[in-house]
Amino acid sequence: MSSQLTILGIETSCDETAAAVVTRAADGHGEILGEVVLSQLEEHSAYGGVVPEIAARAHVEALDSLISEALLRSGRTLADVDAIAATSGPGLIGGLIVGLMTGKAIARATGKPLYAVNHLEGHALTARLTDGIAFPYLMLLVSGGHTQLVLVRDVDDYERWGTTIDDALGEAFDKTAKLLGLPYPGGPAVERMAKRGNAERFTFPRPLVGEARLDFSFSGLKTAVRQAAQSIEPVTEQDIADICASFQRAVSRTLKDRIGRGLERFRALYPDVATPALVVAGGVAANAELRATLQALCDKNRFRFIAPPLALCTDNAAMIAWAGLERMAVGLSADDLSVAPRSRWPLDKAAATLLGSGKRGAKA
Ligand code: KG4
Ligand code: ZN
């Protein structure tokens, strides 16, 4: 397909309601014309996590006006867009239904094609929108619901090299924060405390470190944190800071080992790729220590380290729009309006479901 394409993207898989209008030029260059993201953080914070029913209702209430707002910001009308892209999985089923049904309704009313987009493909392809990088590359997705290392071979062509066998990394941050009495979401709170802490004080487990497989495991880490806190009760502010710093250190060492092996595997598989790239996505990518660890690892292995702006690392509709555009551009067909939302939908069609992985299955 050669001409410029414009698409309306819709994202409602978890606790962000989002809409965006994005274009893709014939040369592959993308541009976000208008976008808006409404976070439901406040609605859920009292519960210490995302409540599916509350999320679905909040999407229903906000989505129509967010779509109008995104169109307004883009200076386009529905008549100007070539297609609609809506997240249809994985995620919370109530939210997915809201976004996908809205996408279908617009597609039906306007006669435009509908692309039912995998949320993970949105994360995986974002770096091509922001940095224009070429296939193949490696993507590390670290969010509240997923921890995956994925080989991105092409649009619609992914190989999952590693995933968590229990908790997602963001979930480990959130649970650690909760048991230390820190606010939700836990990641930023743990990071803040860690700045004042002694990372050497506690030696927490570094699960699966040294193993050839590239999977992750974080539930033991959370248990170790609980035991450490119990062993020094009553826990002071400084103790909490030390635990947070030690926790973050254990996570960063674990990532260094796992991802380091991934980079080596990539290099062996693609010796001719001159400057390979590691891309990060997901809310945990905001963490400065983890970023610094990954940056240093990439420098050492002569990989480019690409961290898109945080607003595009976390859930948003521009990435869904972009994934739709990429699918259109390579000639993948639009979806039938009978397409159903899927709470589970692995990117890698051949990957086996690992016991316990993504059991929360809610966030990506
Ligand atoms: O991608 P995201 O915004 O949402 C979904 O998971 O859908 O990721 C949220 C996760 C939460 O678990 C949060 O605690 C974590 O990202 N997070 C962080 C930081 N900021 C957010 N984890 C570690 N350090 C941070 N600075
Ligand atoms: Zn996500």
Short mmCIF file of N, CA, C and O and ligand atoms in Angstrom, two decimals, residues 119 123 141 143 314-315 319 363-364, ligand 2:
data_model
loop_
_atom_site.label_atom_id
_atom_site.label_comp_id
_atom_site.label_asym_id
_atom_site.label_seq_id
_atom_site.Cartn_x
_atom_site.Cartn_y
_atom_site.Cartn_z
N HIS A 119 -3.21 -5.84 21.99
CA HIS A 119 -2.58 -4.80 22.81
C HIS A 119 -1.05 -4.96 22.85
O HIS A 119 -0.30 -3.98 22.83
N HIS A 123 2.29 -2.43 21.97
CA HIS A 123 3.53 -2.15 22.70
C HIS A 123 4.75 -2.51 21.84
O HIS A 123 5.74 -1.80 21.81
N LEU A 141 8.83 -6.11 27.57
CA LEU A 141 7.60 -5.48 28.08
C LEU A 141 7.52 -5.74 29.58
O LEU A 141 7.46 -6.90 30.01
N SER A 143 5.24 -4.51 32.60
CA SER A 143 4.11 -3.70 33.05
C SER A 143 3.46 -4.35 34.27
O SER A 143 4.02 -5.25 34.88
N THR A 314 3.56 3.41 28.41
CA THR A 314 2.39 2.94 29.17
C THR A 314 1.20 2.88 28.22
O THR A 314 1.30 3.24 27.05
N ASP A 315 0.06 2.43 28.74
CA ASP A 315 -1.07 2.18 27.85
C ASP A 315 -1.59 3.47 27.21
O ASP A 315 -1.77 4.48 27.88
N MET A 319 -0.51 3.73 20.18
CA MET A 319 0.16 2.48 19.81
C MET A 319 -0.81 1.50 19.14
O MET A 319 -0.41 0.71 18.28
N LYS A 363 -3.75 -6.85 32.98
CA LYS A 363 -3.05 -5.69 32.45
C LYS A 363 -1.95 -6.13 31.52
O LYS A 363 -1.41 -7.20 31.65
N ALA A 364 -1.64 -5.24 30.62
CA ALA A 364 -0.54 -5.58 29.74
C ALA A 364 0.38 -4.41 29.60
O ALA A 364 -0.01 -3.33 29.34
ZN ZN B 2 -0.06 -2.37 28.28
#
